[in-house]
PDB file of C-alpha atoms in Angstrom:
ATOM      1  CA  MET A   1      84.036 -14.306 -56.202  1.00 90.00           C
ATOM      2  CA  THR A   2      80.428 -13.348 -57.841  1.00 95.00           C
ATOM      3  CA  ILE A   3      77.800 -11.841 -56.508  1.00 94.00           C
ATOM      4  CA  SER A   4      75.653 -15.250 -56.690  1.00 94.00           C
ATOM      5  CA  GLU A   5      78.676 -17.294 -55.537  1.00 94.00           C
ATOM      6  CA  LEU A   6      78.959 -16.074 -52.696  1.00 95.00           C
ATOM      7  CA  LEU A   7      75.247 -15.973 -52.030  1.00 94.00           C
ATOM      8  CA  ASP A   8      74.959 -19.020 -52.221  1.00 94.00           C
ATOM      9  CA  SER A   9      78.189 -20.340 -50.031  1.00 94.00           C
ATOM     10  CA  VAL A  10      77.256 -18.680 -46.963  1.00 93.00           C
ATOM     11  CA  GLN A  11      74.527 -20.230 -44.571  1.00 91.00           C
ATOM     12  CA  LEU A  12      71.734 -18.705 -41.298  1.00 90.00           C
ATOM     13  CA  PRO A  13      70.241 -21.583 -40.747  1.00 85.00           C
ATOM     14  CA  ASP A  14      68.897 -20.053 -37.392  1.00 83.00           C
ATOM     15  CA  SER A  15      67.418 -17.165 -39.143  1.00 85.00           C
ATOM     16  CA  SER A  16      63.761 -16.839 -40.047  1.00 85.00           C
ATOM     17  CA  THR A  17      64.855 -14.840 -43.149  1.00 89.00           C
ATOM     18  CA  PRO A  18      68.263 -16.148 -43.907  1.00 91.00           C
ATOM     19  CA  ARG A  19      68.536 -14.995 -47.832  1.00 94.00           C
ATOM     20  CA  LEU A  20      66.905 -11.701 -47.228  1.00 93.00           C
ATOM     21  CA  ASP A  21      69.770 -11.257 -44.268  1.00 94.00           C
ATOM     22  CA  LEU A  22      72.317 -12.043 -46.233  1.00 95.00           C
ATOM     23  CA  GLU A  23      71.006 -10.493 -49.154  1.00 95.00           C
ATOM     24  CA  VAL A  24      70.230  -7.177 -46.810  1.00 95.00           C
ATOM     25  CA  LEU A  25      75.108  -7.693 -45.370  1.00 96.00           C
ATOM     26  CA  LEU A  26      75.227  -7.479 -48.696  1.00 96.00           C
ATOM     27  CA  GLY A  27      74.181  -4.764 -50.136  1.00 95.00           C
ATOM     28  CA  PHE A  28      75.033  -2.879 -47.081  1.00 95.00           C
ATOM     29  CA  VAL A  29      78.816  -3.777 -47.471  1.00 96.00           C
ATOM     30  CA  LEU A  30      78.854  -3.146 -51.645  1.00 96.00           C
ATOM     31  CA  ASN A  31      76.111   0.064 -50.776  1.00 93.00           C
ATOM     32  CA  LYS A  32      74.027  -0.843 -53.087  1.00 93.00           C
ATOM     33  CA  PRO A  33      70.548  -1.782 -53.094  1.00 90.00           C
ATOM     34  CA  ARG A  34      69.233  -4.968 -52.893  1.00 90.00           C
ATOM     35  CA  VAL A  35      67.689  -4.941 -56.236  1.00 93.00           C
ATOM     36  CA  HIS A  36      71.248  -4.264 -58.059  1.00 93.00           C
ATOM     37  CA  LEU A  37      72.152  -7.828 -56.038  1.00 94.00           C
ATOM     38  CA  TYR A  38      69.772  -9.635 -58.736  1.00 91.00           C
ATOM     39  CA  THR A  39      70.576  -6.945 -61.871  1.00 93.00           C
ATOM     40  CA  TRP A  40      73.908  -7.890 -61.210  1.00 91.00           C
ATOM     41  CA  PRO A  41      74.088 -10.972 -59.779  1.00 92.00           C
ATOM     42  CA  GLU A  42      77.754 -12.459 -61.828  1.00 93.00           C
ATOM     43  CA  LYS A  43      79.629  -8.924 -60.438  1.00 93.00           C
ATOM     44  CA  ASN A  44      82.805 -10.142 -58.483  1.00 95.00           C
ATOM     45  CA  VAL A  45      82.911  -9.016 -54.748  1.00 95.00           C
ATOM     46  CA  THR A  46      86.280  -7.980 -53.825  1.00 96.00           C
ATOM     47  CA  PRO A  47      88.370  -9.260 -51.828  1.00 95.00           C
ATOM     48  CA  GLU A  48      88.217  -7.216 -49.011  1.00 96.00           C
ATOM     49  CA  ASP A  49      84.287  -6.772 -49.743  1.00 96.00           C
ATOM     50  CA  GLU A  50      84.070 -10.488 -49.499  1.00 96.00           C
ATOM     51  CA  SER A  51      85.718 -10.576 -45.519  1.00 97.00           C
ATOM     52  CA  LEU A  52      83.904  -7.434 -44.288  1.00 97.00           C
ATOM     53  CA  PHE A  53      80.474  -9.755 -45.464  1.00 96.00           C
ATOM     54  CA  LEU A  54      81.911 -12.747 -43.796  1.00 97.00           C
ATOM     55  CA  LYS A  55      82.730 -11.023 -40.503  1.00 97.00           C
ATOM     56  CA  LEU A  56      78.666  -9.517 -41.008  1.00 97.00           C
ATOM     57  CA  VAL A  57      77.737 -12.412 -41.288  1.00 96.00           C
ATOM     58  CA  GLU A  58      79.281 -14.009 -38.430  1.00 95.00           C
ATOM     59  CA  LYS A  59      78.460 -12.141 -35.940  1.00 94.00           C
ATOM     60  CA  ARG A  60      74.788 -12.556 -37.359  1.00 94.00           C
ATOM     61  CA  ARG A  61      74.783 -16.197 -36.706  1.00 92.00           C
ATOM     62  CA  CYS A  62      75.774 -15.422 -33.407  1.00 89.00           C
ATOM     63  CA  GLY A  63      71.906 -13.881 -33.130  1.00 88.00           C
ATOM     64  CA  GLU A  64      73.319  -9.909 -33.376  1.00 92.00           C
ATOM     65  CA  PRO A  65      70.020  -7.897 -34.963  1.00 93.00           C
ATOM     66  CA  ILE A  66      70.932  -6.677 -38.588  1.00 94.00           C
ATOM     67  CA  ALA A  67      69.402  -3.456 -37.273  1.00 95.00           C
ATOM     68  CA  TYR A  68      72.443  -2.839 -35.315  1.00 95.00           C
ATOM     69  CA  LEU A  69      74.804  -4.580 -38.302  1.00 96.00           C
ATOM     70  CA  VAL A  70      73.705  -1.668 -40.806  1.00 95.00           C
ATOM     71  CA  GLY A  71      73.041   0.854 -38.539  1.00 95.00           C
ATOM     72  CA  GLU A  72      68.986   1.262 -40.004  1.00 94.00           C
ATOM     73  CA  LYS A  73      65.683   0.463 -39.848  1.00 94.00           C
ATOM     74  CA  GLU A  74      62.845   1.184 -41.046  1.00 94.00           C
ATOM     75  CA  PHE A  75      59.524   2.824 -39.238  1.00 96.00           C
ATOM     76  CA  TRP A  76      56.290   4.164 -40.986  1.00 96.00           C
ATOM     77  CA  SER A  77      58.363   4.623 -44.354  1.00 93.00           C
ATOM     78  CA  LEU A  78      61.224   6.362 -42.665  1.00 97.00           C
ATOM     79  CA  ASN A  79      64.584   5.685 -42.356  1.00 94.00           C
ATOM     80  CA  LEU A  80      66.363   5.521 -39.005  1.00 97.00           C
ATOM     81  CA  GLY A  81      69.204   4.939 -37.560  1.00 96.00           C
ATOM     82  CA  VAL A  82      69.886   2.478 -34.974  1.00 96.00           C
ATOM     83  CA  ASP A  83      73.121   1.552 -32.493  1.00 93.00           C
ATOM     84  CA  SER A  84      72.836  -0.076 -29.506  1.00 89.00           C
ATOM     85  CA  SER A  85      71.543   2.354 -26.540  1.00 89.00           C
ATOM     86  CA  THR A  86      68.412   2.128 -28.731  1.00 91.00           C
ATOM     87  CA  LEU A  87      65.466  -0.923 -28.540  1.00 92.00           C
ATOM     88  CA  ILE A  88      65.151  -1.655 -32.449  1.00 94.00           C
ATOM     89  CA  PRO A  89      62.145  -0.317 -33.846  1.00 94.00           C
ATOM     90  CA  ARG A  90      59.294  -3.115 -34.493  1.00 91.00           C
ATOM     91  CA  PRO A  91      56.315  -2.932 -37.185  1.00 90.00           C
ATOM     92  CA  ASP A  92      54.468  -3.576 -34.463  1.00 91.00           C
ATOM     93  CA  THR A  93      54.779  -0.815 -33.118  1.00 93.00           C
ATOM     94  CA  GLU A  94      53.435   1.407 -36.226  1.00 95.00           C
ATOM     95  CA  THR A  95      49.577   0.116 -34.802  1.00 93.00           C
ATOM     96  CA  VAL A  96      50.234   3.307 -32.451  1.00 95.00           C
ATOM     97  CA  VAL A  97      51.208   5.638 -34.717  1.00 96.00           C
ATOM     98  CA  GLU A  98      47.533   4.067 -36.858  1.00 96.00           C
ATOM     99  CA  LEU A  99      46.168   4.484 -33.986  1.00 95.00           C
ATOM    100  CA  VAL A 100      46.542   8.162 -32.779  1.00 96.00           C
ATOM    101  CA  LEU A 101      45.443   8.642 -36.565  1.00 96.00           C
ATOM    102  CA  GLN A 102      42.091   6.545 -36.360  1.00 94.00           C
ATOM    103  CA  LEU A 103      41.892   8.487 -33.216  1.00 93.00           C
ATOM    104  CA  VAL A 104      42.360  12.341 -34.965  1.00 93.00           C
ATOM    105  CA  SER A 105      40.412  11.292 -37.676  1.00 91.00           C
ATOM    106  CA  ASP A 106      37.827   9.870 -35.741  1.00 89.00           C
ATOM    107  CA  GLN A 107      37.302  12.985 -33.377  1.00 82.00           C
ATOM    108  CA  ARG A 108      37.836  15.409 -36.080  1.00 79.00           C
ATOM    109  CA  VAL A 109      40.457  17.662 -33.789  1.00 78.00           C
ATOM    110  CA  THR A 110      44.007  18.027 -35.416  1.00 84.00           C
ATOM    111  CA  PRO A 111      46.946  17.464 -32.368  1.00 89.00           C
ATOM    112  CA  ALA A 112      48.164  20.616 -31.580  1.00 91.00           C
ATOM    113  CA  LYS A 113      50.563  18.837 -28.874  1.00 96.00           C
ATOM    114  CA  ILE A 114      52.252  15.028 -28.984  1.00 97.00           C
ATOM    115  CA  LEU A 115      54.382  13.790 -26.271  1.00 98.00           C
ATOM    116  CA  ASP A 116      56.032  10.884 -26.515  1.00 98.00           C
ATOM    117  CA  LEU A 117      57.211   8.716 -23.809  1.00 98.00           C
ATOM    118  CA  GLY A 118      60.656   6.135 -23.758  1.00 97.00           C
ATOM    119  CA  THR A 119      61.216   7.620 -27.608  1.00 97.00           C
ATOM    120  CA  GLY A 120      64.974   5.865 -28.197  1.00 96.00           C
ATOM    121  CA  THR A 121      65.052   6.383 -31.849  1.00 97.00           C
ATOM    122  CA  GLY A 122      62.409   8.596 -31.605  1.00 98.00           C
ATOM    123  CA  ALA A 123      60.198   6.367 -34.247  1.00 98.00           C
ATOM    124  CA  ILE A 124      56.830   7.539 -32.577  1.00 98.00           C
ATOM    125  CA  ALA A 125      57.694  11.017 -31.879  1.00 98.00           C
ATOM    126  CA  LEU A 126      58.952  10.984 -35.351  1.00 98.00           C
ATOM    127  CA  ALA A 127      56.357   9.091 -37.029  1.00 98.00           C
ATOM    128  CA  LEU A 128      53.312  10.780 -35.513  1.00 98.00           C
ATOM    129  CA  SER A 129      55.610  14.505 -36.656  1.00 97.00           C
ATOM    130  CA  SER A 130      55.225  13.598 -39.981  1.00 97.00           C
ATOM    131  CA  GLU A 131      51.996  12.878 -40.138  1.00 96.00           C
ATOM    132  CA  PHE A 132      51.149  16.288 -38.486  1.00 95.00           C
ATOM    133  CA  PRO A 133      53.614  18.663 -39.682  1.00 93.00           C
ATOM    134  CA  ASP A 134      51.658  21.495 -37.267  1.00 93.00           C
ATOM    135  CA  ALA A 135      51.515  19.805 -34.403  1.00 94.00           C
ATOM    136  CA  GLU A 136      54.501  20.376 -31.467  1.00 95.00           C
ATOM    137  CA  VAL A 137      55.739  16.796 -31.173  1.00 97.00           C
ATOM    138  CA  TRP A 138      58.144  16.139 -27.733  1.00 98.00           C
ATOM    139  CA  GLY A 139      60.576  12.642 -27.762  1.00 98.00           C
ATOM    140  CA  VAL A 140      62.388  11.758 -24.670  1.00 98.00           C
ATOM    141  CA  ASP A 141      63.983   9.677 -22.717  1.00 97.00           C
ATOM    142  CA  LYS A 142      66.511   9.206 -20.176  1.00 96.00           C
ATOM    143  CA  SER A 143      69.479   7.943 -21.788  1.00 95.00           C
ATOM    144  CA  ALA A 144      71.461  11.173 -23.334  1.00 96.00           C
ATOM    145  CA  SER A 145      72.768   8.711 -26.003  1.00 95.00           C
ATOM    146  CA  ALA A 146      68.886   7.849 -27.364  1.00 96.00           C
ATOM    147  CA  ILE A 147      68.090  11.886 -28.045  1.00 97.00           C
ATOM    148  CA  SER A 148      71.376  11.651 -29.640  1.00 97.00           C
ATOM    149  CA  LEU A 149      70.733   9.557 -31.580  1.00 97.00           C
ATOM    150  CA  ALA A 150      67.172  10.676 -31.924  1.00 97.00           C
ATOM    151  CA  ILE A 151      68.361  14.317 -32.847  1.00 97.00           C
ATOM    152  CA  ASP A 152      70.415  12.680 -35.761  1.00 96.00           C
ATOM    153  CA  ASN A 153      67.141  10.831 -36.994  1.00 97.00           C
ATOM    154  CA  GLY A 154      65.099  13.958 -37.197  1.00 97.00           C
ATOM    155  CA  ALA A 155      67.921  15.811 -39.400  1.00 96.00           C
ATOM    156  CA  LYS A 156      68.275  12.838 -40.947  1.00 94.00           C
ATOM    157  CA  THR A 157      64.821  12.413 -41.775  1.00 96.00           C
ATOM    158  CA  GLY A 158      63.942  16.252 -42.560  1.00 94.00           C
ATOM    159  CA  ILE A 159      61.579  16.386 -39.973  1.00 94.00           C
ATOM    160  CA  GLU A 160      62.106  19.509 -37.897  1.00 82.00           C
ATOM    161  CA  ARG A 161      59.042  20.221 -35.704  1.00 84.00           C
ATOM    162  CA  CYS A 162      59.788  17.289 -33.504  1.00 95.00           C
ATOM    163  CA  HIS A 163      61.726  18.340 -30.510  1.00 96.00           C
ATOM    164  CA  PHE A 164      63.677  15.932 -28.648  1.00 98.00           C
ATOM    165  CA  LEU A 165      65.222  15.737 -24.494  1.00 97.00           C
ATOM    166  CA  VAL A 166      66.855  13.943 -21.845  1.00 98.00           C
ATOM    167  CA  SER A 167      64.050  13.110 -18.831  1.00 97.00           C
ATOM    168  CA  ASP A 168      63.572   9.948 -17.154  1.00 95.00           C
ATOM    169  CA  TRP A 169      59.586   9.976 -18.058  1.00 97.00           C
ATOM    170  CA  PHE A 170      57.773  13.611 -16.602  1.00 97.00           C
ATOM    171  CA  ALA A 171      61.403  14.389 -14.555  1.00 96.00           C
ATOM    172  CA  ASN A 172      62.302  17.146 -17.598  1.00 96.00           C
ATOM    173  CA  ILE A 173      59.345  18.367 -19.054  1.00 96.00           C
ATOM    174  CA  ASN A 174      58.547  21.366 -18.039  1.00 92.00           C
ATOM    175  CA  THR A 175      54.884  22.024 -20.268  1.00 88.00           C
ATOM    176  CA  THR A 176      51.324  20.457 -20.028  1.00 89.00           C
ATOM    177  CA  ASP A 177      48.299  20.764 -22.082  1.00 93.00           C
ATOM    178  CA  PHE A 178      49.339  17.317 -24.391  1.00 97.00           C
ATOM    179  CA  ASP A 179      46.324  16.295 -26.186  1.00 96.00           C
ATOM    180  CA  ILE A 180      47.670  12.979 -26.754  1.00 97.00           C
ATOM    181  CA  ILE A 181      50.417  10.851 -24.763  1.00 98.00           C
ATOM    182  CA  VAL A 182      51.830   7.715 -26.609  1.00 98.00           C
ATOM    183  CA  SER A 183      54.226   5.250 -24.954  1.00 98.00           C
ATOM    184  CA  ASN A 184      55.877   1.806 -26.121  1.00 97.00           C
ATOM    185  CA  PRO A 185      58.167   1.528 -22.435  1.00 96.00           C
ATOM    186  CA  PRO A 186      60.330  -1.249 -20.925  1.00 93.00           C
ATOM    187  CA  TYR A 187      57.277  -4.024 -20.698  1.00 90.00           C
ATOM    188  CA  ILE A 188      59.536  -7.069 -19.740  1.00 88.00           C
ATOM    189  CA  ALA A 189      58.888  -9.051 -16.050  1.00 88.00           C
ATOM    190  CA  GLN A 190      62.832  -9.001 -15.574  1.00 87.00           C
ATOM    191  CA  ASN A 191      62.843 -12.195 -14.924  1.00 85.00           C
ATOM    192  CA  ASP A 192      61.138 -13.532 -18.703  1.00 86.00           C
ATOM    193  CA  PRO A 193      63.330 -15.969 -20.466  1.00 80.00           C
ATOM    194  CA  HIS A 194      62.577 -14.493 -23.762  1.00 76.00           C
ATOM    195  CA  LEU A 195      65.374 -12.060 -23.340  1.00 78.00           C
ATOM    196  CA  LYS A 196      68.426 -14.652 -22.992  1.00 77.00           C
ATOM    197  CA  GLN A 197      66.658 -15.793 -26.261  1.00 75.00           C
ATOM    198  CA  ALA A 198      66.725 -14.567 -30.052  1.00 71.00           C
ATOM    199  CA  ASP A 199      68.135 -11.124 -31.109  1.00 75.00           C
ATOM    200  CA  ILE A 200      66.879  -9.025 -27.665  1.00 80.00           C
ATOM    201  CA  ARG A 201      70.127 -10.962 -26.117  1.00 84.00           C
ATOM    202  CA  PHE A 202      71.476  -7.518 -27.697  1.00 84.00           C
ATOM    203  CA  GLU A 203      69.528  -4.938 -26.549  1.00 87.00           C
ATOM    204  CA  PRO A 204      69.612  -3.178 -23.993  1.00 85.00           C
ATOM    205  CA  LEU A 205      67.816  -4.454 -20.419  1.00 85.00           C
ATOM    206  CA  SER A 206      66.682  -1.217 -19.989  1.00 85.00           C
ATOM    207  CA  ALA A 207      64.546  -0.206 -22.731  1.00 87.00           C
ATOM    208  CA  LEU A 208      62.667  -4.286 -21.962  1.00 87.00           C
ATOM    209  CA  VAL A 209      62.704  -5.091 -18.745  1.00 88.00           C
ATOM    210  CA  SER A 210      60.574  -3.067 -15.521  1.00 86.00           C
ATOM    211  CA  GLY A 211      60.466  -4.090 -12.651  1.00 88.00           C
ATOM    212  CA  ASP A 212      59.107  -7.846 -10.775  1.00 90.00           C
ATOM    213  CA  ASP A 213      56.058  -7.930 -13.222  1.00 92.00           C
ATOM    214  CA  GLY A 214      56.747  -5.854 -16.615  1.00 91.00           C
ATOM    215  CA  LEU A 215      54.508  -3.522 -15.668  1.00 95.00           C
ATOM    216  CA  THR A 216      56.948  -1.223 -13.109  1.00 95.00           C
ATOM    217  CA  ASP A 217      57.185   2.074 -15.971  1.00 97.00           C
ATOM    218  CA  ILE A 218      53.441   1.980 -17.090  1.00 97.00           C
ATOM    219  CA  ARG A 219      51.615   2.572 -13.886  1.00 97.00           C
ATOM    220  CA  HIS A 220      54.137   5.107 -13.284  1.00 97.00           C
ATOM    221  CA  ILE A 221      53.337   6.292 -16.465  1.00 98.00           C
ATOM    222  CA  VAL A 222      49.278   6.080 -15.803  1.00 97.00           C
ATOM    223  CA  SER A 223      49.664   7.255 -12.112  1.00 96.00           C
ATOM    224  CA  GLU A 224      51.630  10.637 -13.850  1.00 97.00           C
ATOM    225  CA  SER A 225      49.631  10.901 -17.277  1.00 97.00           C
ATOM    226  CA  PRO A 226      46.664  13.366 -15.579  1.00 96.00           C
ATOM    227  CA  ALA A 227      48.761  15.980 -14.689  1.00 95.00           C
ATOM    228  CA  TYR A 228      49.886  16.076 -18.506  1.00 97.00           C
ATOM    229  CA  LEU A 229      47.250  15.953 -20.900  1.00 96.00           C
ATOM    230  CA  ALA A 230      45.209  18.847 -21.819  1.00 93.00           C
ATOM    231  CA  GLU A 231      40.673  17.930 -21.742  1.00 88.00           C
ATOM    232  CA  ASN A 232      40.230  15.531 -23.274  1.00 91.00           C
ATOM    233  CA  GLY A 233      43.275  13.942 -24.591  1.00 95.00           C
ATOM    234  CA  TRP A 234      44.342  10.411 -24.407  1.00 96.00           C
ATOM    235  CA  LEU A 235      47.100   8.572 -23.382  1.00 98.00           C
ATOM    236  CA  LEU A 236      48.652   5.853 -25.933  1.00 98.00           C
ATOM    237  CA  LEU A 237      50.728   2.662 -24.157  1.00 98.00           C
ATOM    238  CA  GLU A 238      52.288   0.059 -26.126  1.00 96.00           C
ATOM    239  CA  HIS A 239      51.980  -3.137 -24.447  1.00 96.00           C
ATOM    240  CA  GLY A 240      52.516  -7.525 -23.830  1.00 92.00           C
ATOM    241  CA  TYR A 241      50.012  -9.556 -25.338  1.00 92.00           C
ATOM    242  CA  ASP A 242      49.305 -10.833 -22.295  1.00 92.00           C
ATOM    243  CA  GLN A 243      48.932  -7.760 -19.334  1.00 94.00           C
ATOM    244  CA  SER A 244      45.712  -5.277 -21.611  1.00 95.00           C
ATOM    245  CA  PHE A 245      43.522  -6.530 -18.596  1.00 96.00           C
ATOM    246  CA  GLU A 246      45.955  -4.806 -16.112  1.00 96.00           C
ATOM    247  CA  VAL A 247      46.895  -1.641 -18.177  1.00 97.00           C
ATOM    248  CA  LYS A 248      43.272  -0.849 -18.676  1.00 97.00           C
ATOM    249  CA  SER A 249      42.099  -1.675 -15.050  1.00 96.00           C
ATOM    250  CA  MET A 250      45.301   1.013 -14.387  1.00 97.00           C
ATOM    251  CA  LEU A 251      43.104   3.709 -16.583  1.00 97.00           C
ATOM    252  CA  ILE A 252      40.618   3.416 -14.983  1.00 95.00           C
ATOM    253  CA  ASP A 253      41.913   3.435 -11.453  1.00 94.00           C
ATOM    254  CA  ALA A 254      43.074   6.938 -13.286  1.00 94.00           C
ATOM    255  CA  GLY A 255      40.278   8.420 -14.228  1.00 93.00           C
ATOM    256  CA  PHE A 256      39.888   7.717 -17.653  1.00 95.00           C
ATOM    257  CA  LYS A 257      37.130   6.278 -19.989  1.00 93.00           C
ATOM    258  CA  SER A 258      36.570   5.314 -23.552  1.00 93.00           C
ATOM    259  CA  LEU A 259      38.988   2.578 -22.831  1.00 96.00           C
ATOM    260  CA  ASN A 260      39.570   0.319 -25.191  1.00 96.00           C
ATOM    261  CA  THR A 261      42.602  -2.467 -26.698  1.00 96.00           C
ATOM    262  CA  VAL A 262      43.936  -3.431 -29.955  1.00 95.00           C
ATOM    263  CA  LYS A 263      45.541  -5.833 -31.594  1.00 93.00           C
ATOM    264  CA  ASP A 264      49.098  -5.577 -34.045  1.00 90.00           C
ATOM    265  CA  PHE A 265      49.843  -7.664 -36.752  1.00 88.00           C
ATOM    266  CA  ALA A 266      49.727 -10.574 -34.993  1.00 89.00           C
ATOM    267  CA  GLY A 267      46.545 -10.636 -33.957  1.00 93.00           C
ATOM    268  CA  LEU A 268      47.996  -9.691 -29.919  1.00 93.00           C
ATOM    269  CA  PRO A 269      46.297  -7.589 -27.600  1.00 95.00           C
ATOM    270  CA  ARG A 270      49.580  -4.048 -28.121  1.00 95.00           C
ATOM    271  CA  VAL A 271      47.457  -0.864 -27.608  1.00 96.00           C
ATOM    272  CA  SER A 272      45.569   0.415 -24.572  1.00 97.00           C
ATOM    273  CA  TYR A 273      44.609   3.600 -25.088  1.00 97.00           C
ATOM    274  CA  GLY A 274      41.531   6.407 -22.596  1.00 96.00           C
ATOM    275  CA  CYS A 275      40.962   9.140 -22.449  1.00 95.00           C
ATOM    276  CA  LEU A 276      40.143  11.211 -19.844  1.00 90.00           C
ATOM    277  CA  ARG A 277      37.635  12.847 -20.412  1.00 74.00           C
ATOM    278  CA  ARG A 278      34.523  11.107 -21.962  1.00 42.00           C
ATOM    279  CA  LEU A 279      34.440  10.292 -25.155  1.00 44.00           C
ATOM    280  CA  THR A 280      33.551   8.019 -28.298  1.00 47.00           C
ATOM    281  CA  SER A 281      35.848   4.758 -28.245  1.00 47.00           C
ATOM    282  CA  ILE A 282      36.449   3.578 -31.958  1.00 47.00           C
ATOM    283  CA  THR A 283      34.632   0.262 -32.424  1.00 44.00           C
TER     284      THR A 283
END
């Protein structure tokens, strides 16, 4: 069967991007970029490759995420390895990286030390390290498997000044005076029905769920961060679309100033932040 015939012979009715999913899977099986499929649609696919492709299609049909099936996901133009021990990096999380760049540009002070809490694949930490090559960037996660993957991603991307450490939030961090602390922590309530839907069913609950209201980990991070931030240090937190009021209230109670919330690519409130001293807020 040719590439074109094989792609046309299968369907993914429950996917929002069925053709893209099929092309990514076939490109992965053939070890070729997607452009190869367009350039050589008449090329024959070996029976072995066809069999593997159809097995992956069936897994995708059952809802398993493309990123887990092919073992990689792009984030901030970095091709990162992923596996089922970590949350899959999402485009909306790039909002955190963009906000850090905006804050640094507005304050005209290059950060010397950055901490990424709950780093997972290392996506945010590696993205920030790529943007601030002279900064000391740390990514921590309580999952040893996640940290192993993040270290591999650091080597894969050639980003050498990014350090990774197994730590349950701040538990094993022995340094302070971070200019910026960022986190995409778990923020879904444990009884949220979305946990049983779509791709999210396959991701680790420990990276998704945070207590009855989804805010347990954020409360901990906000309360502990002041002890680890430098003078005029910033804390940036990704959260659920309906949690910005609660998160900003926590920041106020912890003594943060210059509070703001920015929206993600879908126009939903996604990242709230504050400074430990009063600075001009981004508008």
